[in-house]
Structures are given as C-alpha cells and as structure tokens.
Coordinates of C-alpha atoms in Angstrom, one line a residue:
M24 CA 92.7 99.0 93.8
A25 CA 93.9 100.5 91.0
L26 CA 94.8 99.3 87.5
D27 CA 98.4 98.5 86.8
E28 CA 100.0 99.1 83.3
S29 CA 98.4 95.5 82.2
G30 CA 94.8 96.5 82.9
E31 CA 94.9 93.8 86.2
K32 CA 93.9 95.3 89.2
S33 CA 96.6 96.1 92.0
E34 CA 96.6 96.8 95.2
E35 CA 97.6 100.1 95.8
K36 CA 99.6 100.0 99.0
G37 CA 101.7 96.8 97.7
D38 CA 102.2 98.5 94.3
P39 CA 106.5 98.3 94.4
D40 CA 106.2 101.5 92.3
E41 CA 104.7 103.5 94.5
G42 CA 108.2 104.3 96.6
W43 CA 108.7 107.3 94.8
K44 CA 105.5 108.7 96.3
Q45 CA 107.5 108.4 99.9
Q46 CA 110.7 109.6 98.7
C47 CA 109.3 112.9 97.0
M48 CA 107.4 113.5 100.4
D49 CA 110.3 112.8 102.5
L50 CA 112.7 115.0 100.4
Y51 CA 110.3 118.2 100.6
V52 CA 110.2 117.7 104.5
L53 CA 114.2 117.9 104.4
C54 CA 113.9 120.8 102.3
K55 CA 111.3 122.9 103.8
D56 CA 113.0 122.2 107.4
Q57 CA 115.8 124.0 106.3
K58 CA 118.1 124.0 109.0
K59 CA 121.8 122.4 108.2
P60 CA 122.4 121.7 105.7
R61 CA 120.3 124.2 104.6
W62 CA 118.8 123.2 100.8
T63 CA 118.8 125.7 97.3
G64 CA 115.8 126.0 95.2
D65 CA 111.8 126.3 95.7
C66 CA 111.1 123.2 97.6
Y67 CA 107.3 123.2 96.7
A68 CA 107.7 123.6 93.1
C69 CA 110.4 120.5 93.2
F70 CA 108.2 118.7 95.0
R71 CA 105.6 119.2 92.1
N72 CA 108.2 118.4 89.7
C73 CA 109.2 115.0 91.6
E74 CA 105.3 114.1 91.4
G75 CA 105.2 114.4 87.8
Q76 CA 108.5 112.9 87.0
R77 CA 108.9 110.3 89.8
Q78 CA 111.9 111.5 91.1
W79 CA 113.4 114.4 92.7
P80 CA 115.2 117.3 90.7
F81 CA 118.4 117.5 92.5
N82 CA 119.7 119.9 89.7
L83 CA 116.9 122.4 91.2
C84 CA 116.8 121.5 94.7
R85 CA 119.8 120.4 96.6
Q86 CA 121.4 120.4 100.1
G87 CA 123.8 123.5 100.1
R88 CA 127.2 123.1 101.2

C-alpha cells in the first residue's frame, strides 16, 4: 500500500492516477517498435521524461509522417 496526497493508505492497483504509467509504457513500446509509422526522437529519453512528468512528451517523440 502507498500513501496518497492526504496521507491516507491507498491500494496502488486501484489508484486512478496510475494510468499515466501504462500510457508511458504503451507509447514507449510503439516508439521502439518503429515499423510503420516511424517515430522521431529518442524513445528511451522520452520514456524517462514521461515517468517524471506523467505525460508523454509528444513535442520530443512522435509518429513521423
């Protein structure tokens, strides 16, 4: 269990704010796969940025045209 912002214990799996982690992982996998369409940017650096900012940095890593 983890403590939330109010200091209360919360179940980590049931925390609605944890969706960003899955989104970061999903976008990293898409970025690294790089079949079609290709992605621009450093996928791993963008993944690390996503972990810190809790959102994918589309200005740094995105699907190419």
